[in-house]
mmCIF file of C-alpha atoms and ligand atoms in Angstrom:
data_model
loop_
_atom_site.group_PDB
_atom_site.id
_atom_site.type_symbol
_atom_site.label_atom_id
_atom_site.label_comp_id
_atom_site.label_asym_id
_atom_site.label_seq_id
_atom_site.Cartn_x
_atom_site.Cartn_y
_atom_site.Cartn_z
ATOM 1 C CA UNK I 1 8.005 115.003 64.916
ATOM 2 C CA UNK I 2 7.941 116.023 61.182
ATOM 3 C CA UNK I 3 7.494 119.428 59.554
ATOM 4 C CA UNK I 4 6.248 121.564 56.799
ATOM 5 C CA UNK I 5 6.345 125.142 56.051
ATOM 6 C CA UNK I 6 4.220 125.808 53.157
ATOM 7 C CA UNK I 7 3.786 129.634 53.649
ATOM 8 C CA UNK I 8 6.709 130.768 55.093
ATOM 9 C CA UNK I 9 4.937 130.686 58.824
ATOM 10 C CA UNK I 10 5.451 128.346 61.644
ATOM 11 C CA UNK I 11 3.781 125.045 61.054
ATOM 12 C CA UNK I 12 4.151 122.139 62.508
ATOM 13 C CA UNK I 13 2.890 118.725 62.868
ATOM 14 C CA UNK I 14 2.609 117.016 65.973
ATOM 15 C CA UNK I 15 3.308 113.503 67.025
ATOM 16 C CA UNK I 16 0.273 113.618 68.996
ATOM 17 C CA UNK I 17 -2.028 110.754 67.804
ATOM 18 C CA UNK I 18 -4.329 110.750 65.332
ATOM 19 C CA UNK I 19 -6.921 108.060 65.538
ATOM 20 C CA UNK I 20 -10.522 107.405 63.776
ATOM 21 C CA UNK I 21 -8.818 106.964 60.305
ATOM 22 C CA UNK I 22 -11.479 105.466 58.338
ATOM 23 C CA UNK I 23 -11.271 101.970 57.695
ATOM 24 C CA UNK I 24 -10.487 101.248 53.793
ATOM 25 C CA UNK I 25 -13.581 100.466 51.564
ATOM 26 C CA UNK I 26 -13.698 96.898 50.678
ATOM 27 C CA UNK I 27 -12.478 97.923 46.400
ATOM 28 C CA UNK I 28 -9.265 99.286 48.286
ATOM 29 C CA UNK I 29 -10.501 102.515 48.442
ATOM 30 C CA UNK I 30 -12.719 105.075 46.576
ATOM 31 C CA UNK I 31 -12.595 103.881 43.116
ATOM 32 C CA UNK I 32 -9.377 104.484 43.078
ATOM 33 C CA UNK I 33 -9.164 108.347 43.863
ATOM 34 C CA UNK I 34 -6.002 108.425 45.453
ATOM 35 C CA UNK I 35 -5.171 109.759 48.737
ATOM 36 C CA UNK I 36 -3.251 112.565 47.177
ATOM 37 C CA UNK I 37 -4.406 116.218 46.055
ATOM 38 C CA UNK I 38 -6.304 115.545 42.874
ATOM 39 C CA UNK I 39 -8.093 117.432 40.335
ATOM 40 C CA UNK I 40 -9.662 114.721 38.289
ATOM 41 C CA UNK I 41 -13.205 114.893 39.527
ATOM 42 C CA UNK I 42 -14.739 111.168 40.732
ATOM 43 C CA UNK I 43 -18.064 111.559 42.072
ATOM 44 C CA UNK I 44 -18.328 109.192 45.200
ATOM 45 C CA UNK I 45 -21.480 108.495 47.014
ATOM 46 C CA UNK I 46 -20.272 110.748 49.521
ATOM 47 C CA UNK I 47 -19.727 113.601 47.036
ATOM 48 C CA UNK I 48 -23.287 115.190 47.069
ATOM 49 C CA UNK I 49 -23.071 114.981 42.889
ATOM 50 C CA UNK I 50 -26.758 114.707 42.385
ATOM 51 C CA UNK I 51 -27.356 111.354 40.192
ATOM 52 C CA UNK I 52 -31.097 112.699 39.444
ATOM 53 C CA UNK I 53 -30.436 115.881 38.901
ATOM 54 C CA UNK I 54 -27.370 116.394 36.528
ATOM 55 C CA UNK I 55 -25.594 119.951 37.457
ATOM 56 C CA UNK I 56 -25.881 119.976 40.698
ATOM 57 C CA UNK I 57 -25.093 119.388 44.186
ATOM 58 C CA UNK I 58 -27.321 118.042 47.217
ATOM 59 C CA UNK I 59 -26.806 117.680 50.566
ATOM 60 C CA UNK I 60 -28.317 114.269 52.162
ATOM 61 C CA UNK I 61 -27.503 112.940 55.245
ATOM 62 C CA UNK I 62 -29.598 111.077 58.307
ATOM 63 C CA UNK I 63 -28.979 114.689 59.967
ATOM 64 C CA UNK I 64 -31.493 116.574 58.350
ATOM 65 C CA UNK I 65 -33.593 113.650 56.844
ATOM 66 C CA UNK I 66 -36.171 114.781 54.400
ATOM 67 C CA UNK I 67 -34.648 117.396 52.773
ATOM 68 C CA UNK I 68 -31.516 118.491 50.733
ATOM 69 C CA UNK I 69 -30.337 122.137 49.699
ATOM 70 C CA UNK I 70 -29.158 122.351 46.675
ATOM 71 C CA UNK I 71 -26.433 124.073 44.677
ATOM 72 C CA UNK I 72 -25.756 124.635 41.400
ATOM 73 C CA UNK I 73 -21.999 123.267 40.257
ATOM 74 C CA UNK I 74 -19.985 125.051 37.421
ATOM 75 C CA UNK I 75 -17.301 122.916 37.883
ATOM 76 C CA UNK I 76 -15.578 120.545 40.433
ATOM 77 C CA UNK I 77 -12.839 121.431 41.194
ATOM 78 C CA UNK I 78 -11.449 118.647 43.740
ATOM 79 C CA UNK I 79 -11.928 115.447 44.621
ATOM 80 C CA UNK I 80 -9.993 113.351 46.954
ATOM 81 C CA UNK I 81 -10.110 111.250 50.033
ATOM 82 C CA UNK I 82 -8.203 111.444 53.218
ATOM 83 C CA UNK I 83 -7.633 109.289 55.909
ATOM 84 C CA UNK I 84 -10.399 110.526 57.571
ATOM 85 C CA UNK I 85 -13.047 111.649 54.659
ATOM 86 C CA UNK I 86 -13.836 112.720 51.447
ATOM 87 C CA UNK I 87 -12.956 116.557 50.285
ATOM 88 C CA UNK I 88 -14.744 118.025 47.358
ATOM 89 C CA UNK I 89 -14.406 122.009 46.385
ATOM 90 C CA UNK I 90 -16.696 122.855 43.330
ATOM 91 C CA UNK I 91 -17.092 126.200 42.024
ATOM 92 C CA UNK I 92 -20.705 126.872 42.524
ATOM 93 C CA UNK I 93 -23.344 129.624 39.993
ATOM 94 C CA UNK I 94 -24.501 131.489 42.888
ATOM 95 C CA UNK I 95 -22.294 131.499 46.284
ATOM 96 C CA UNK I 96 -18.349 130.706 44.645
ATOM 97 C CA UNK I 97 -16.305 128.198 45.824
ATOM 98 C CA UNK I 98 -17.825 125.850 48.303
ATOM 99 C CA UNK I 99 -15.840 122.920 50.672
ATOM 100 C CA UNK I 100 -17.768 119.756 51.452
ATOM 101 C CA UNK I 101 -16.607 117.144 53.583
ATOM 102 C CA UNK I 102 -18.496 113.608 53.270
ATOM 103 C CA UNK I 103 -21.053 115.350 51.381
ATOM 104 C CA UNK I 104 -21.628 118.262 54.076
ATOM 105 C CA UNK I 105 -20.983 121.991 52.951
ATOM 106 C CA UNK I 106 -18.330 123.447 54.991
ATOM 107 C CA UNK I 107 -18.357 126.509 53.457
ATOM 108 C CA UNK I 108 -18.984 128.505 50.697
ATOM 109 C CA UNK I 109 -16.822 132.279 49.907
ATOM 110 C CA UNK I 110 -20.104 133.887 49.589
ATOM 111 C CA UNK I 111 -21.403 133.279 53.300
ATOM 112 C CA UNK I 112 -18.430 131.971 55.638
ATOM 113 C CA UNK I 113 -17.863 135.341 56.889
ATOM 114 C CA UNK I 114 -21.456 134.902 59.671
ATOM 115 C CA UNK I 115 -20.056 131.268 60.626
ATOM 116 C CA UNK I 116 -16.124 132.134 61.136
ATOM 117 C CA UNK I 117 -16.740 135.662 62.322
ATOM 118 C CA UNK I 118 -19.323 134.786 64.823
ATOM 119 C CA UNK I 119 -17.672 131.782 66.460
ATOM 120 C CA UNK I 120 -14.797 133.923 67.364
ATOM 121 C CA UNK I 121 -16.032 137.291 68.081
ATOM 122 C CA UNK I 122 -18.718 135.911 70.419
ATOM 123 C CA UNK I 123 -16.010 134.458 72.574
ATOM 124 C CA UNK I 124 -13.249 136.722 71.871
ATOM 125 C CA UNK I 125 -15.141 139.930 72.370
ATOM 126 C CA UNK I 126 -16.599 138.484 75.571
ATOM 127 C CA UNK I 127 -13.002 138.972 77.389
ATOM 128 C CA UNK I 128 -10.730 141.104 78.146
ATOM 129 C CA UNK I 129 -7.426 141.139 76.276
ATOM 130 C CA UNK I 130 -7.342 137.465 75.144
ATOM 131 C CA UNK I 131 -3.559 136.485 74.821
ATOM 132 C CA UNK I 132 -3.657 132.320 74.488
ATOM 133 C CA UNK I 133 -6.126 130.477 72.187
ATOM 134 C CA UNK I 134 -7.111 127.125 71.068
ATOM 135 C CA UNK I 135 -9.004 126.063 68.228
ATOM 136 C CA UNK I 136 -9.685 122.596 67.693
ATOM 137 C CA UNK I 137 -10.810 121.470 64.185
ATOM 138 C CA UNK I 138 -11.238 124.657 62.089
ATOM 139 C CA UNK I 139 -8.408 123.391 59.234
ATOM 140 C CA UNK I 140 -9.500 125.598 56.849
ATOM 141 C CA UNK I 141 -8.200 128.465 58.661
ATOM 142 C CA UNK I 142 -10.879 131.046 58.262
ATOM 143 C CA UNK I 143 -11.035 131.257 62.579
ATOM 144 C CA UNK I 144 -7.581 131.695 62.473
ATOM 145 C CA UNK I 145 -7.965 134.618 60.192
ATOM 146 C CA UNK I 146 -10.431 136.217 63.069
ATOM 147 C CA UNK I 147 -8.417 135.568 65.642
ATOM 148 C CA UNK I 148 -5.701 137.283 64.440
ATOM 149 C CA UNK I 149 -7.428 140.810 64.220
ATOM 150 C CA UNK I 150 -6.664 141.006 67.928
ATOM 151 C CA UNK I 151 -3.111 142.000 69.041
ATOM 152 C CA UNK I 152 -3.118 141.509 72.692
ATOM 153 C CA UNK I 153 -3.350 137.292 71.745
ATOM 154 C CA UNK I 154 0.288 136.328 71.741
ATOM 155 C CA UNK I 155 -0.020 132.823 70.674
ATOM 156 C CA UNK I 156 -2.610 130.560 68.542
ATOM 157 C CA UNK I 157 -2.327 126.920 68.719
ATOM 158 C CA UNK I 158 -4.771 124.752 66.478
ATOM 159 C CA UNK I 159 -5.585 121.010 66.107
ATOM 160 C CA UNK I 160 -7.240 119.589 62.800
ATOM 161 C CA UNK I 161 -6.813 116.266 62.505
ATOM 162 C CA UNK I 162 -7.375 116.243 58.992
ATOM 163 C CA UNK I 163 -4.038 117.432 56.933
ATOM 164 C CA UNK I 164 -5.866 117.124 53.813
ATOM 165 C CA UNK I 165 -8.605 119.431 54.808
ATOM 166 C CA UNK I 166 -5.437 122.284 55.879
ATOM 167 C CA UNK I 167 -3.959 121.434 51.989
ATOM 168 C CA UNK I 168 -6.890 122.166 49.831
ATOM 169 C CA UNK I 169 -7.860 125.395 52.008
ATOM 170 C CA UNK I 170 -4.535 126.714 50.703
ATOM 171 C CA UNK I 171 -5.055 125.868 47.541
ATOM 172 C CA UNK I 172 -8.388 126.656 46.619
ATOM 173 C CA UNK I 173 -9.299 129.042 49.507
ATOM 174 C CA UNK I 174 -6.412 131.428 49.977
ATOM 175 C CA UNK I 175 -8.769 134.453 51.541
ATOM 176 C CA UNK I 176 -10.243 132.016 54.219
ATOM 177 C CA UNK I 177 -6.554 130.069 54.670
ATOM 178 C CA UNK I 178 -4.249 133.345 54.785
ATOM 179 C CA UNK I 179 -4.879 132.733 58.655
ATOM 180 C CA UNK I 180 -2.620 130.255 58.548
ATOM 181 C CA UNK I 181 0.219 132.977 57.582
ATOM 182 C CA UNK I 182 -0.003 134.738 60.985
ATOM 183 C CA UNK I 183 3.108 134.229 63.001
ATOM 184 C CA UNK I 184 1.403 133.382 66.254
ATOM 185 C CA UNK I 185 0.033 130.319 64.602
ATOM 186 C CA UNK I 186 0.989 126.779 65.231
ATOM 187 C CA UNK I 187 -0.452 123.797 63.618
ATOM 188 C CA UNK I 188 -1.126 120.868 64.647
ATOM 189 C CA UNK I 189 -2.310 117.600 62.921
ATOM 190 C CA UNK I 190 -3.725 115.293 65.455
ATOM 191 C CA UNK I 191 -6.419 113.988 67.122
ATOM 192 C CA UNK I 192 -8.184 117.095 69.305
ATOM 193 C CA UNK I 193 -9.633 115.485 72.210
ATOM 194 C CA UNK I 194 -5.317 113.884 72.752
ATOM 195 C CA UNK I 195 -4.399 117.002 72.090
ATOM 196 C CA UNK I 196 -6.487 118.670 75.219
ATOM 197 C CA UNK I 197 -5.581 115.768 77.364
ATOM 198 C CA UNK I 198 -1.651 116.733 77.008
ATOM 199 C CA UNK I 199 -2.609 120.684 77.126
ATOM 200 C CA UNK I 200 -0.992 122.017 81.067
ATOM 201 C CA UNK I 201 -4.704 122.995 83.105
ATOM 202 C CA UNK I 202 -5.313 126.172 83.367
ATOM 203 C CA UNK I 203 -3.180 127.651 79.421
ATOM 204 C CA UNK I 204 -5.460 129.130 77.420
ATOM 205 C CA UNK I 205 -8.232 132.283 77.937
ATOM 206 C CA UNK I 206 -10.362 130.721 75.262
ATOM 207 C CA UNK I 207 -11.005 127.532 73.101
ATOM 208 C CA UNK I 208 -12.613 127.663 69.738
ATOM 209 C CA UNK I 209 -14.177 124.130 68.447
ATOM 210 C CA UNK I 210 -14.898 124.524 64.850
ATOM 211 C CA UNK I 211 -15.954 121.123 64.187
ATOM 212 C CA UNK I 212 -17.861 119.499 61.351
ATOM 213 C CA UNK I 213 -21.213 117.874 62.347
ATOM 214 C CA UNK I 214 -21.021 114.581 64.746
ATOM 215 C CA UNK I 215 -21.295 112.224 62.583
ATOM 216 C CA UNK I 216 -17.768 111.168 61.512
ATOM 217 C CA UNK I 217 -14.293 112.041 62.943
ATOM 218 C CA UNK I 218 -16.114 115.236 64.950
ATOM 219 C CA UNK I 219 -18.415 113.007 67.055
ATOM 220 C CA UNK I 220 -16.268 112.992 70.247
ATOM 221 C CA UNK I 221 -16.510 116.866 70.107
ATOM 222 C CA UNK I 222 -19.675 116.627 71.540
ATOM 223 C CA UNK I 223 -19.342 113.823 73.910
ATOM 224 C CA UNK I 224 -18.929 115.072 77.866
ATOM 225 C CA UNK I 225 -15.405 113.987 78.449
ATOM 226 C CA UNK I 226 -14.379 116.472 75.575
ATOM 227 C CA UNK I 227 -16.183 119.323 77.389
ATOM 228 C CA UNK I 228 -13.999 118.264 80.564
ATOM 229 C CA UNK I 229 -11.376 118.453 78.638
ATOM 230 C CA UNK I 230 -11.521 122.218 77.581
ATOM 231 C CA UNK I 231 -12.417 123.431 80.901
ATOM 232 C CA UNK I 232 -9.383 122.050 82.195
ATOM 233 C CA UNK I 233 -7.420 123.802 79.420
ATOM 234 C CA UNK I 234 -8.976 126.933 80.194
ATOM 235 C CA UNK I 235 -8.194 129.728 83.096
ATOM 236 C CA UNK I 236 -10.304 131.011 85.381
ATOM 237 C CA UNK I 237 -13.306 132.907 84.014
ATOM 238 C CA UNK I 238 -11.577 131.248 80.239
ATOM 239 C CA UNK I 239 -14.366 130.812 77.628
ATOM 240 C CA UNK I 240 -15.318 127.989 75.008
ATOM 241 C CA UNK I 241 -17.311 128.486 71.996
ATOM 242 C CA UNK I 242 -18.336 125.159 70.079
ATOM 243 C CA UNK I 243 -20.332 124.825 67.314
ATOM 244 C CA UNK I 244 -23.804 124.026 68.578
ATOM 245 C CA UNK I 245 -26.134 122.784 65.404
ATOM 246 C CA UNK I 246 -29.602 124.037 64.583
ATOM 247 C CA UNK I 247 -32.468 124.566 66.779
ATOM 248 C CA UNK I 248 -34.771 123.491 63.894
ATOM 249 C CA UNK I 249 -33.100 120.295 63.024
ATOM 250 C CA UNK I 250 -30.947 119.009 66.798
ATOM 251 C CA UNK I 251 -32.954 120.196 69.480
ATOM 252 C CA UNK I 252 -32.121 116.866 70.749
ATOM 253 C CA UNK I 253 -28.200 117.252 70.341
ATOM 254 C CA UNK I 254 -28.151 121.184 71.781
ATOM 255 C CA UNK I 255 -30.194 119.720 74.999
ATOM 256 C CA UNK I 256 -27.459 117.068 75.308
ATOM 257 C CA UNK I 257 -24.666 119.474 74.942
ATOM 258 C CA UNK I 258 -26.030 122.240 77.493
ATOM 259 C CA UNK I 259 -27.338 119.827 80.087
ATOM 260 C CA UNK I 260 -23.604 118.518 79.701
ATOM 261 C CA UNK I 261 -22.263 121.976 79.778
ATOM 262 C CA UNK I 262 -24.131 123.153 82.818
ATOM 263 C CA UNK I 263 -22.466 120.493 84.642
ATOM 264 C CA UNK I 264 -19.164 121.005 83.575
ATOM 265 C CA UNK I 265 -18.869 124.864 83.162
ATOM 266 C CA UNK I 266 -19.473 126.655 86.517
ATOM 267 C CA UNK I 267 -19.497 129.966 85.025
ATOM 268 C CA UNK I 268 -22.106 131.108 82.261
ATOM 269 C CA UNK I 269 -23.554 128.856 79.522
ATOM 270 C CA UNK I 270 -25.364 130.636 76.538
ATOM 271 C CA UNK I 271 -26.775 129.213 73.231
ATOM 272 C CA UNK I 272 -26.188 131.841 70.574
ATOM 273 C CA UNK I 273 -26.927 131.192 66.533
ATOM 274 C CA UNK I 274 -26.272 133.163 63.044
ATOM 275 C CA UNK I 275 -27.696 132.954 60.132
ATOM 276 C CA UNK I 276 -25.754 130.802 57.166
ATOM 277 C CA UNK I 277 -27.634 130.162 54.052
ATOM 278 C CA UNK I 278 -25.728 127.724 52.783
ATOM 279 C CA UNK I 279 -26.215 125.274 56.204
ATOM 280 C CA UNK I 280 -28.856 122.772 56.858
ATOM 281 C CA UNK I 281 -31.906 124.899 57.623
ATOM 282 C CA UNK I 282 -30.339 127.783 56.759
ATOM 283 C CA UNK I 283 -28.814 128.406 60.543
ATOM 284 C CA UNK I 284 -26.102 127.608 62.928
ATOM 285 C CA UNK I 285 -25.939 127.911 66.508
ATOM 286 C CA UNK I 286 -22.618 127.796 69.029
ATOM 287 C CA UNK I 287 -22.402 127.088 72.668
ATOM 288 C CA UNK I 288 -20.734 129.614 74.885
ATOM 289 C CA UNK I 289 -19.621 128.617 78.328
ATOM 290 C CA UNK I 290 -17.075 129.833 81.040
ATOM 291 C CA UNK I 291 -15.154 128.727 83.642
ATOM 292 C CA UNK I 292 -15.489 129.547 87.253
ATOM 293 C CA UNK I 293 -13.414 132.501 88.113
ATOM 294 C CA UNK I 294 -14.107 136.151 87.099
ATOM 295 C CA UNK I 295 -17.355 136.946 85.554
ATOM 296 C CA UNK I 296 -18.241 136.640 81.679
ATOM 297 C CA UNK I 297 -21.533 138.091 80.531
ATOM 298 C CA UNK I 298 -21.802 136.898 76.517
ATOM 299 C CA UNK I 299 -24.503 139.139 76.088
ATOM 300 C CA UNK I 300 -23.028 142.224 76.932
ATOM 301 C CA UNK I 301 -19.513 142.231 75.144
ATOM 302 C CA UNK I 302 -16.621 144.092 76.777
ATOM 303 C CA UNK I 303 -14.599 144.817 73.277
ATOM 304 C CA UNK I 304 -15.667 146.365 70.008
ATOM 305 C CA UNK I 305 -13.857 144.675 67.354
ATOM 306 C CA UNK I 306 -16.022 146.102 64.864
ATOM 307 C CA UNK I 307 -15.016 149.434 66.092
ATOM 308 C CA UNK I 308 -10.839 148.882 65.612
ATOM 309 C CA UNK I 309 -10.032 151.348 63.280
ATOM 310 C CA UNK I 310 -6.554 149.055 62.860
ATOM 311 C CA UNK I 311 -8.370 146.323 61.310
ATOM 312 C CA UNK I 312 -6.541 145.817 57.429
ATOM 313 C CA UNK I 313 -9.512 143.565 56.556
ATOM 314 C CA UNK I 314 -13.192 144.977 57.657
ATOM 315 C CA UNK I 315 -15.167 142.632 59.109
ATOM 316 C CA UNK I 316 -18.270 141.252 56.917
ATOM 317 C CA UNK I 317 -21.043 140.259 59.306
ATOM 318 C CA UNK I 318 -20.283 140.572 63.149
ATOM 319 C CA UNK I 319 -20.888 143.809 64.984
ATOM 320 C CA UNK I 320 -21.719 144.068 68.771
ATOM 321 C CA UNK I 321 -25.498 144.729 68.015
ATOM 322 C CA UNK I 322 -25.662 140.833 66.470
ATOM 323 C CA UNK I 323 -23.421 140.065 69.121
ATOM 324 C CA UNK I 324 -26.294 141.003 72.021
ATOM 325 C CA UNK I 325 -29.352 139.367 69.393
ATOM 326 C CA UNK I 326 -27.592 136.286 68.465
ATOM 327 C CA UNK I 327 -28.436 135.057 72.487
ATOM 328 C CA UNK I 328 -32.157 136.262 71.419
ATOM 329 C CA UNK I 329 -33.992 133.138 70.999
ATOM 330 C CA UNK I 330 -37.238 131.980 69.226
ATOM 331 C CA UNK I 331 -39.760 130.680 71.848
ATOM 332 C CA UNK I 332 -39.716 127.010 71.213
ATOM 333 C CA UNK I 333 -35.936 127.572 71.503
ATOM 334 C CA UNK I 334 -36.018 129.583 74.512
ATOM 335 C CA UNK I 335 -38.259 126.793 76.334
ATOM 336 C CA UNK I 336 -35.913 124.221 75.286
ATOM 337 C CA UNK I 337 -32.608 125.862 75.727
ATOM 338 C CA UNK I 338 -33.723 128.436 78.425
ATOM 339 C CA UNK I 339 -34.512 125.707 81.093
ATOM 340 C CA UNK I 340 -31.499 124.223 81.039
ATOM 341 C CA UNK I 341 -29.174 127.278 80.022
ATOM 342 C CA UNK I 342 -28.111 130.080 82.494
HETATM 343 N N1 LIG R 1 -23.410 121.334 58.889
HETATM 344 C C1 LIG R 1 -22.077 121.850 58.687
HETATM 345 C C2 LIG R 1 -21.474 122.437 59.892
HETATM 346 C C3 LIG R 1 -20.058 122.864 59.622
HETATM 347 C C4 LIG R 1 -19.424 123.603 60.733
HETATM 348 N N2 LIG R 1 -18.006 123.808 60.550
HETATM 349 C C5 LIG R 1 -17.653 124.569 59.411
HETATM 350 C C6 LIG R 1 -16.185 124.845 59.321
HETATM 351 C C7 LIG R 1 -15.910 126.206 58.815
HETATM 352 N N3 LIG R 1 -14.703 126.731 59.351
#
């Protein structure tokens, strides 16, 4: 088991397995930007560089066929490629730094706040005094840094299987990465769905997947063994909270994942959403499930983070009146999601 301690805090790597590397391009790699940090921008064709329209940045993939936000780029500011990906940060005119991952925005400084602030407080605000929590994927750190507002959690154990991803959040992202620094945090680099399979049934009050979209190394994140998985990791009455896609764009993938939900989780399963400008379709949505055991209503929170006067950093977006609308659904949704959702 090998080690690193970039920031003074507990981090660790596992020697649980990490599989899916991607397979080598046939030129040896991607013309030749090395596998190392790297500031010498190389536009791939995963980068999202527009070729047609000089300046900027587009998001294309078969996930949201038909249509590609744009941003405009000041400057890149990293390019590299991992054994998993390709990681880009540009400094963008209108919404700072942004972090794309084989072409997809991650996130930009302007807007994170709704995405990282509601996949945590929806779960973490729907229990009483969380102490042990997971989060698989989320390298950049930015649920970490929400998760550590609360002082009755005692310990925070993460899996991102992607190192390089954890790297260039520190680097170029400090304010979304200085979760990282909290003492209750240990990393792990590794392969998530191993990672559950080894966790003791029954450890942790809640599980946060932060996971890119399912196309690439997140797909298995949405698969029904994975669910399994994190309802054996979690306690009675524990909660999940996975992001869930957009009901404009994966209606398709959200019925998959609650009709595989409902079976799995015996206690509640909601589909809540944000807004995030910078996503496709300018929303996100998360999946909130429990366990059988005592009773979790998501809609009705049973903590006020919003209302900790302790809280060194105010929060940005979430407040327990979003918390009650983001289960508020448009009809189409509702119909959907509603039939299959309790
Ligand atoms: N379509 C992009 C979805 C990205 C979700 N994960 C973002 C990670 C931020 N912590």
């Amino acid at each position: 088991m090998a080690a690193e301690n970039n920031n003074n805090n507990v981090v660790q790597v596992s020697d649980f397995p990490v599989k899916r590397p991607r397979e080598e391009e046939q030129d040896g790699g991607q013309n030749g930007v090395p596998d190392t940090l790297s500031t010498q921008p190389n536009h791939s064709q995963h980068s999202g560089i527009s070729p047609v329209l000089p300046g900027w940045f587009s998001e294309i993939s078969p996930m949201w066929p038909g249509e590609a936000h744009s941003l405009k780029v000041e400057k890149v500011l990293f390019e590299g490629k991992s054994d998993y990906q390709n990681v880009m940060v540009f400094q963008s005119s209108t919404y700072g730094k942004v972090l794309v991952l084989d072409g997809v925005i991650q996130l930009t400084e302007r807007d994170e706040c709704a995405y990282q602030e509601m996949i945590t407080h929806l779960p973490l605000c729907s229990i009483p005094k969380p102490k042990k929590v997971l989060v698989i994927g989320g390298g950049d750190g930015g649920v970490l840094r929400e998760i550590a507002r609360y002082s009755s959690v005692e310990k925070i154990d993460i899996c991102e299987i992607d190192k390089m991803v954890v790297e260039v959040s520190k680097q170029f992202f400090p304010d979304v990465a200085v979760g990282f620094e909290d003492p209750r945090v240990t990393l792990n680099i590794g392969d998530g769905v191993a990672f559950l399979k080894a966790v003791e049934e029954g450890t942790y009050d809640a599980v946060i997947v932060d996971s890119s979209d399912p196309i690439g190394p997140a797909q298995e994140l949405f698969e029904k063994p994975f669910f399994a998985s994190v309802a054996r990791a979690l306690r009675p009455g524990g909660v999940v909270c996975t992001q869930a896609e957009s009901i404009w764009l994966h209606m398709d993938i959200i019925e998959g994942i609650v009709a595989n939900c409902r079976q799995i989780f015996k206690g509640s399963v909601n589909y809540a959403w944000t807004t995030v400008p910078t996503y496709p379709s300018g929303m996100i949505g998360f999946m909130l499930c429990s366990t059988e055991g005592p009773t979790v209503d998501f809609l009705n929170p049973v903590y006020s983070i919003d209302e900790d006067d302790s809280q060194t950093r105010p929060l940005k977006f979430y407040n327990s009146e979003l918390h009650s609308a983001a289960f508020c659904l448009p009809s189409f949704a509702k119909r959907a999601i509603g039939s299959k959702a309790k």
